[in-house]
Amino acid sequence: MKRKLMVIAGLLVLVGAFFTMQYLAGLKKPPKKKTPVERQRSVPTLLVHPQTVRTSVPVLGKIRAIQRAEIYAEVNGRMLQTAKPFREGIRYSKGELMVSIDRREAENNLKARKSQLATLILQMLPDLKLDYPDSYKRWRDYIRDFDVNKPLPPLPDAKTDKEKYFVFAKNIKTTYFEIRSLEIQLQKYAIRAPFNGELIESNIEPGTLVRTGQKLGELIGTDNFELTVSLRLYEAEQLKKGDKAVLKSESGHMSWTGTVVRVNSSINEATQSVEVYISLRGAGLKEGMFLTGRAEAQSVPKAVKIPRKALRNNEVFLLEKGKATPHAVHIAQIDGDSAVIQGLPSGALLVLDNTGLRKGSEITALETGKEQDKKGKR
């Protein structure tokens, strides 16, 4: 019995001690939370004065000769040797003989047809002298000056309808136009360069028999070239016909100035890009060369060119009264690590490094950046 009383007494002591500790803990006040003190940061800034900024668009593409001609034979015959070999890499001036095809048979056929026409006119002269004396002298002078070795001159005009019908009946008009066709065909035995160019394909040798419709080669111009570039839609929209572009070779040792001549109105569905065409000319340009450069685009008024990292979505931070103040802007162009924006007040201090900043952050200007180029050039 005595032992039970001692156990109960021990339990009562433990319970009492537990409640006493709980009571004392409740009397203790919780420690006050200290508000963290934000340290003032020094940030780089830029003193801005909005002005007209001339933007530019990066371009990259392969050039292609604007003038090009596939050369086909329009007559049959054997190819003859010319002053220049018909080989790839040979250059020709406009009008220079490129291909000569043996034309002796065609020349003899033409002369024979001219002789037939002369015979028909001679046979008609006695009737003309009796029935159309006013026209006789004109036809007599025509046949007197007739030469089978010279181009056929136009026939004398008929004075009356009766004379016209009479001439038709003698088959003179039909023979005349047949001869004119043969004269035109004879010119096709000599193929001349339609422009200053270089032969890039040759499919025939001197002495080879040429057939009508056979492809002989291909000539490209060496004076004018065109650069085709694929741009994103918003980049292409900044360019228009007449804009200039400065282009360089892959090595960077040579440069040329080109002009935007066309902007495609459709979008490539596969790449979602728009093709822009730049015309250029100059020494050193060759078919298939890759060129890089920049095309001058639109002028953006009341704008500032800033580092892209100074942007956060469509906002920048300005230093106002020692605090970071967000300011909404309009982004006119983003190009690599830079951006052209509008909407900044003149004389504002733009924060160039907004890492970790939020509205109201206390900051000081570490360094005021130089004002942007007064001419707004890129």
Tab-separated table of C-alpha atoms in Angstrom, residues 39-373:
chain	number	residue	atom	x	y	z
A	39	ARG	CA	21.437	47.618	-49.222
A	40	GLN	CA	21.739	50.464	-51.695
A	41	ARG	CA	23.266	49.356	-55.012
A	42	SER	CA	25.404	51.260	-57.470
A	43	VAL	CA	24.340	50.599	-61.054
A	44	PRO	CA	25.654	51.729	-64.466
A	45	THR	CA	23.379	54.220	-66.186
A	46	LEU	CA	22.996	55.947	-69.541
A	47	LEU	CA	21.942	59.563	-69.994
A	48	VAL	CA	19.520	59.440	-72.928
A	49	HIS	CA	18.349	62.001	-75.449
A	50	PRO	CA	15.830	60.466	-77.920
A	51	GLN	CA	16.580	61.175	-81.571
A	52	THR	CA	16.124	59.641	-85.023
A	53	VAL	CA	17.926	56.302	-85.177
A	54	ARG	CA	18.674	54.667	-88.513
A	55	THR	CA	18.238	50.924	-88.089
A	56	SER	CA	19.779	48.152	-90.142
A	57	VAL	CA	19.090	44.484	-90.801
A	58	PRO	CA	21.759	41.740	-91.022
A	59	VAL	CA	21.762	39.959	-94.383
A	60	LEU	CA	23.406	36.762	-95.597
A	61	GLY	CA	22.962	35.021	-98.907
A	62	LYS	CA	24.346	33.714	-102.180
A	63	ILE	CA	24.629	35.876	-105.279
A	64	ARG	CA	23.322	34.921	-108.683
A	65	ALA	CA	23.860	36.544	-112.066
A	66	ILE	CA	20.799	38.532	-113.140
A	67	GLN	CA	21.454	37.915	-116.841
A	68	ARG	CA	21.658	34.280	-117.940
A	69	ALA	CA	20.893	32.524	-121.173
A	70	GLU	CA	20.729	28.874	-122.124
A	71	ILE	CA	22.090	28.500	-125.654
A	72	TYR	CA	20.179	26.205	-128.018
A	73	ALA	CA	20.692	25.436	-131.689
A	74	GLU	CA	17.834	26.476	-133.957
A	75	VAL	CA	19.336	25.000	-137.129
A	76	ASN	CA	21.170	21.850	-138.223
A	77	GLY	CA	24.789	21.791	-139.312
A	78	ARG	CA	28.366	21.160	-138.330
A	79	MET	CA	29.957	23.422	-135.706
A	80	LEU	CA	32.928	25.417	-136.965
A	81	GLN	CA	36.004	26.687	-135.125
A	82	THR	CA	35.704	30.271	-133.853
A	83	ALA	CA	38.246	32.819	-132.575
A	84	LYS	CA	37.557	31.767	-128.993
A	85	PRO	CA	37.097	28.166	-127.877
A	86	PHE	CA	33.564	27.391	-126.725
A	87	ARG	CA	34.655	26.378	-123.196
A	88	GLU	CA	33.602	27.000	-119.600
A	89	GLY	CA	35.201	30.125	-118.192
A	90	ILE	CA	35.558	31.891	-121.558
A	91	ARG	CA	34.238	35.465	-121.472
A	92	TYR	CA	32.427	37.149	-124.320
A	93	SER	CA	31.530	40.752	-124.997
A	94	LYS	CA	28.026	41.639	-126.129
A	95	GLY	CA	27.650	40.835	-129.845
A	96	GLU	CA	30.797	38.691	-130.011
A	97	LEU	CA	30.581	35.447	-132.005
A	98	MET	CA	30.254	32.403	-129.770
A	99	VAL	CA	29.113	29.589	-132.054
A	100	SER	CA	29.359	29.292	-135.822
A	101	ILE	CA	27.509	26.539	-137.727
A	102	ASP	CA	28.297	25.672	-141.332
A	103	ARG	CA	25.792	27.668	-143.403
A	104	ARG	CA	26.911	27.041	-146.989
A	105	GLU	CA	23.993	24.796	-147.875
A	106	ALA	CA	21.498	27.267	-146.398
A	107	GLU	CA	23.134	30.161	-148.280
A	108	ASN	CA	22.903	28.334	-151.603
A	109	ASN	CA	19.260	27.489	-150.959
A	110	LEU	CA	18.548	31.152	-150.189
A	111	LYS	CA	20.265	32.338	-153.362
A	112	ALA	CA	18.270	29.839	-155.390
A	113	ARG	CA	15.005	31.147	-153.972
A	114	LYS	CA	16.055	34.742	-154.690
A	115	SER	CA	16.774	33.776	-158.273
A	116	GLN	CA	13.285	32.284	-158.517
A	117	LEU	CA	11.797	35.559	-157.289
A	118	ALA	CA	13.819	37.513	-159.851
A	119	THR	CA	12.545	35.201	-162.610
A	120	LEU	CA	8.932	35.698	-161.524
A	121	ILE	CA	9.318	39.491	-161.585
A	122	LEU	CA	10.969	39.434	-165.024
A	123	GLN	CA	8.133	37.307	-166.359
A	124	MET	CA	5.642	39.813	-164.950
A	125	LEU	CA	7.251	42.977	-166.439
A	126	PRO	CA	5.790	42.730	-169.982
A	127	ASP	CA	2.236	42.486	-168.575
A	128	LEU	CA	2.907	45.380	-166.223
A	129	LYS	CA	4.131	47.547	-169.097
A	130	LEU	CA	0.857	47.011	-170.974
A	131	ASP	CA	-1.707	46.985	-168.149
A	132	TYR	CA	-0.007	49.070	-165.411
A	133	PRO	CA	2.449	51.430	-167.098
A	134	ASP	CA	2.655	53.665	-163.995
A	135	SER	CA	4.061	50.767	-161.947
A	136	TYR	CA	6.286	49.291	-164.639
A	137	LYS	CA	9.210	51.650	-163.976
A	138	ARG	CA	9.227	50.902	-160.199
A	139	TRP	CA	9.335	47.138	-160.769
A	140	ARG	CA	11.957	47.510	-163.503
A	141	ASP	CA	14.198	49.550	-161.164
A	142	TYR	CA	13.621	46.960	-158.420
A	143	ILE	CA	14.824	44.055	-160.554
A	144	ARG	CA	17.729	46.109	-161.943
A	145	ASP	CA	19.103	46.649	-158.413
A	146	PHE	CA	18.332	43.055	-157.378
A	147	ASP	CA	21.372	41.153	-155.950
A	148	VAL	CA	21.154	37.584	-154.659
A	149	ASN	CA	24.137	38.263	-152.356
A	150	LYS	CA	22.429	41.135	-150.549
A	151	PRO	CA	19.443	41.225	-148.167
A	152	LEU	CA	16.132	41.261	-150.023
A	153	PRO	CA	14.701	44.823	-150.276
A	154	PRO	CA	10.953	45.432	-149.751
A	155	LEU	CA	8.744	44.932	-152.823
A	156	PRO	CA	7.280	48.008	-154.534
A	157	ASP	CA	3.834	48.965	-153.254
A	158	ALA	CA	0.877	48.441	-155.538
A	159	LYS	CA	-0.856	51.590	-156.766
A	160	THR	CA	-4.301	50.004	-157.114
A	161	ASP	CA	-6.164	46.965	-155.874
A	162	LYS	CA	-6.062	45.480	-159.366
A	163	GLU	CA	-2.286	45.716	-159.430
A	164	LYS	CA	-2.083	44.168	-155.955
A	165	TYR	CA	-4.238	41.218	-157.033
A	166	PHE	CA	-2.187	40.849	-160.194
A	167	VAL	CA	1.058	40.609	-158.203
A	168	PHE	CA	-0.475	38.066	-155.810
A	169	ALA	CA	-1.596	35.955	-158.735
A	170	LYS	CA	1.979	35.744	-159.996
A	171	ASN	CA	3.019	34.131	-156.636
A	172	ILE	CA	5.499	36.935	-156.061
A	173	LYS	CA	4.352	37.839	-152.538
A	174	THR	CA	4.475	34.218	-151.361
A	175	THR	CA	7.976	33.746	-152.729
A	176	TYR	CA	9.105	37.052	-151.198
A	177	PHE	CA	8.019	36.093	-147.654
A	178	GLU	CA	9.539	32.627	-147.998
A	179	ILE	CA	12.855	34.276	-148.811
A	180	ARG	CA	12.536	36.651	-145.847
A	181	SER	CA	12.058	33.620	-143.575
A	182	LEU	CA	15.160	31.976	-145.023
A	183	GLU	CA	17.163	35.163	-144.401
A	184	ILE	CA	16.102	35.180	-140.765
A	185	GLN	CA	16.942	31.498	-140.437
A	186	LEU	CA	20.380	32.089	-141.974
A	187	GLN	CA	21.227	34.466	-139.119
A	188	LYS	CA	20.749	31.580	-136.664
A	189	TYR	CA	23.838	29.816	-137.982
A	190	ALA	CA	25.902	32.365	-136.024
A	191	ILE	CA	25.159	32.665	-132.285
A	192	ARG	CA	26.398	35.876	-130.695
A	193	ALA	CA	26.600	36.844	-127.007
A	194	PRO	CA	23.436	38.706	-125.998
A	195	PHE	CA	25.324	40.491	-123.196
A	196	ASN	CA	28.752	40.669	-121.549
A	197	GLY	CA	29.124	37.300	-119.930
A	198	GLU	CA	30.992	34.125	-119.104
A	199	LEU	CA	30.279	30.620	-120.352
A	200	ILE	CA	29.519	28.291	-117.433
A	201	GLU	CA	28.433	25.245	-119.457
A	202	SER	CA	29.612	23.823	-122.784
A	203	ASN	CA	28.159	20.697	-124.391
A	204	ILE	CA	29.686	20.697	-127.888
A	205	GLU	CA	33.023	20.585	-129.717
A	206	PRO	CA	34.025	22.102	-133.088
A	207	GLY	CA	33.366	19.615	-135.875
A	208	THR	CA	30.392	18.077	-134.086
A	209	LEU	CA	27.070	17.851	-135.881
A	210	VAL	CA	24.546	20.219	-134.310
A	211	ARG	CA	20.828	19.418	-134.354
A	212	THR	CA	17.864	21.748	-133.982
A	213	GLY	CA	16.814	22.047	-130.320
A	214	GLN	CA	20.141	20.809	-128.959
A	215	LYS	CA	21.444	22.631	-125.878
A	216	LEU	CA	24.918	23.935	-126.583
A	217	GLY	CA	25.744	25.670	-123.296
A	218	GLU	CA	24.838	28.386	-120.817
A	219	LEU	CA	26.029	31.982	-120.521
A	220	ILE	CA	25.737	34.206	-117.438
A	221	GLY	CA	26.238	37.959	-117.213
A	222	THR	CA	29.282	39.343	-115.442
A	223	ASP	CA	28.047	42.901	-114.914
A	224	ASN	CA	24.990	42.601	-112.664
A	225	PHE	CA	24.321	40.253	-109.775
A	226	GLU	CA	21.542	39.731	-107.289
A	227	LEU	CA	21.788	38.622	-103.649
A	228	THR	CA	18.831	36.645	-102.303
A	229	VAL	CA	18.400	36.729	-98.510
A	230	SER	CA	15.774	35.160	-96.260
A	231	LEU	CA	14.624	37.369	-93.398
A	232	ARG	CA	12.126	37.088	-90.591
A	233	LEU	CA	8.872	38.860	-91.313
A	234	TYR	CA	9.456	41.779	-88.933
A	235	GLU	CA	12.927	42.306	-90.446
A	236	ALA	CA	11.657	42.252	-94.031
A	237	GLU	CA	8.930	44.749	-93.146
A	238	GLN	CA	11.635	47.278	-92.255
A	239	LEU	CA	13.096	47.214	-95.778
A	240	LYS	CA	11.777	48.784	-98.952
A	241	LYS	CA	12.864	49.188	-102.548
A	242	GLY	CA	15.834	51.534	-102.834
A	243	ASP	CA	17.372	50.850	-99.397
A	244	LYS	CA	21.152	50.460	-99.494
A	245	ALA	CA	23.175	47.502	-98.223
A	246	VAL	CA	26.884	47.179	-97.470
A	247	LEU	CA	28.073	43.657	-98.294
A	248	LYS	CA	31.345	41.824	-97.703
A	249	SER	CA	32.937	38.612	-98.900
A	250	GLU	CA	33.398	35.713	-96.510
A	251	SER	CA	37.042	36.686	-96.027
A	252	GLY	CA	36.039	40.290	-95.347
A	253	HIS	CA	38.725	41.635	-97.683
A	254	MET	CA	36.306	42.895	-100.338
A	255	SER	CA	33.102	44.909	-100.022
A	256	TRP	CA	30.340	46.170	-102.293
A	257	THR	CA	27.301	48.414	-102.010
A	258	GLY	CA	23.972	46.986	-103.140
A	259	THR	CA	20.394	48.214	-103.472
A	260	VAL	CA	17.185	46.497	-102.410
A	261	VAL	CA	15.226	45.954	-105.633
A	262	ARG	CA	12.405	43.638	-104.487
A	263	VAL	CA	10.758	42.400	-101.298
A	264	ASN	CA	8.664	39.274	-101.754
A	265	SER	CA	5.034	39.744	-100.747
A	266	SER	CA	4.582	36.094	-99.728
A	267	ILE	CA	5.995	34.090	-96.828
A	268	ASN	CA	7.842	30.806	-97.204
A	269	GLU	CA	5.559	28.398	-95.348
A	270	ALA	CA	8.366	25.972	-94.534
A	271	THR	CA	10.753	28.537	-92.989
A	272	GLN	CA	8.299	31.362	-92.195
A	273	SER	CA	10.730	33.764	-93.829
A	274	VAL	CA	10.474	36.425	-96.523
A	275	GLU	CA	12.903	36.675	-99.417
A	276	VAL	CA	14.535	40.032	-100.155
A	277	TYR	CA	16.542	40.692	-103.318
A	278	ILE	CA	19.551	43.032	-103.415
A	279	SER	CA	21.118	44.130	-106.698
A	280	LEU	CA	24.863	44.782	-106.852
A	281	ARG	CA	27.718	45.036	-109.306
A	282	GLY	CA	31.477	45.434	-109.193
A	283	ALA	CA	34.822	43.754	-109.698
A	284	GLY	CA	35.433	40.492	-107.889
A	285	LEU	CA	31.828	39.265	-107.857
A	286	LYS	CA	31.264	35.690	-109.015
A	287	GLU	CA	28.252	33.437	-109.436
A	288	GLY	CA	27.540	31.471	-106.237
A	289	MET	CA	29.546	33.657	-103.805
A	290	PHE	CA	28.243	34.010	-100.252
A	291	LEU	CA	28.075	37.566	-98.942
A	292	THR	CA	27.269	39.010	-95.543
A	293	GLY	CA	26.457	42.538	-94.479
A	294	ARG	CA	23.791	44.915	-93.304
A	295	ALA	CA	20.948	46.599	-95.140
A	296	GLU	CA	19.938	50.068	-93.993
A	297	ALA	CA	16.340	49.940	-92.793
A	298	GLN	CA	13.754	52.428	-91.591
A	299	SER	CA	14.513	55.513	-89.501
A	300	VAL	CA	12.938	55.395	-86.033
A	301	PRO	CA	12.085	58.871	-84.667
A	302	LYS	CA	12.473	59.805	-80.988
A	303	ALA	CA	14.352	56.587	-80.277
A	304	VAL	CA	17.319	55.375	-78.253
A	305	LYS	CA	19.637	52.465	-78.949
A	306	ILE	CA	20.332	50.508	-75.742
A	307	PRO	CA	21.857	47.183	-74.668
A	308	ARG	CA	19.271	44.429	-74.907
A	309	LYS	CA	19.978	43.315	-71.341
A	310	ALA	CA	18.575	46.644	-70.098
A	311	LEU	CA	15.122	45.459	-71.233
A	312	ARG	CA	12.785	43.427	-69.078
A	313	ASN	CA	9.836	42.398	-71.224
A	314	ASN	CA	8.584	45.802	-72.487
A	315	GLU	CA	10.021	47.833	-69.614
A	316	VAL	CA	13.259	49.453	-68.548
A	317	PHE	CA	14.308	50.873	-65.175
A	318	LEU	CA	15.070	54.537	-64.710
A	319	LEU	CA	16.954	56.095	-61.789
A	320	GLU	CA	14.544	58.601	-60.246
A	321	LYS	CA	15.103	60.175	-56.810
A	322	GLY	CA	17.487	57.415	-55.805
A	323	LYS	CA	15.085	54.595	-56.650
A	324	ALA	CA	14.543	52.165	-59.499
A	325	THR	CA	11.392	53.100	-61.380
A	326	PRO	CA	10.014	50.836	-64.116
A	327	HIS	CA	9.098	52.605	-67.352
A	328	ALA	CA	7.144	51.074	-70.265
A	329	VAL	CA	8.716	51.487	-73.732
A	330	HIS	CA	7.981	50.537	-77.320
A	331	ILE	CA	10.526	48.182	-78.892
A	332	ALA	CA	11.168	49.249	-82.494
A	333	GLN	CA	13.895	46.697	-83.213
A	334	ILE	CA	15.931	43.982	-81.542
A	335	ASP	CA	19.217	43.131	-83.202
A	336	GLY	CA	21.536	40.751	-81.417
A	337	ASP	CA	22.685	42.310	-78.137
A	338	SER	CA	21.124	45.714	-78.787
A	339	ALA	CA	17.623	47.151	-79.088
A	340	VAL	CA	16.082	50.358	-80.419
A	341	ILE	CA	13.273	51.651	-78.200
A	342	GLN	CA	10.902	54.598	-78.050
A	343	GLY	CA	9.142	56.262	-75.148
A	344	LEU	CA	12.001	57.482	-72.956
A	345	PRO	CA	11.981	61.089	-71.726
A	346	SER	CA	14.934	63.261	-72.641
A	347	GLY	CA	17.530	63.513	-69.878
A	348	ALA	CA	16.427	60.308	-68.117
A	349	LEU	CA	18.997	58.059	-66.483
A	350	LEU	CA	18.517	54.576	-67.895
A	351	VAL	CA	19.667	51.690	-65.717
A	352	LEU	CA	21.869	49.432	-67.828
A	353	ASP	CA	21.983	46.504	-65.375
A	354	ASN	CA	18.612	45.653	-63.858
A	355	THR	CA	19.638	42.301	-62.374
A	356	GLY	CA	17.743	41.780	-59.098
A	357	LEU	CA	16.040	45.174	-59.219
A	358	ARG	CA	12.385	45.728	-58.435
A	359	LYS	CA	10.205	48.762	-58.201
A	360	GLY	CA	11.462	51.069	-55.451
A	361	SER	CA	14.895	49.496	-55.064
A	362	GLU	CA	17.359	52.083	-53.744
A	363	ILE	CA	20.153	52.661	-56.215
A	364	THR	CA	22.825	55.176	-57.119
A	365	ALA	CA	24.492	55.873	-60.433
A	366	LEU	CA	27.764	54.038	-60.727
A	367	GLU	CA	28.676	55.719	-64.003
A	368	THR	CA	26.741	57.836	-66.423
A	369	GLY	CA	27.149	56.384	-69.880
A	370	LYS	CA	28.000	58.465	-72.883
A	371	GLU	CA	25.130	59.888	-74.858
A	372	GLN	CA	24.203	57.998	-77.994
A	373	ASP	CA	25.665	59.028	-81.328
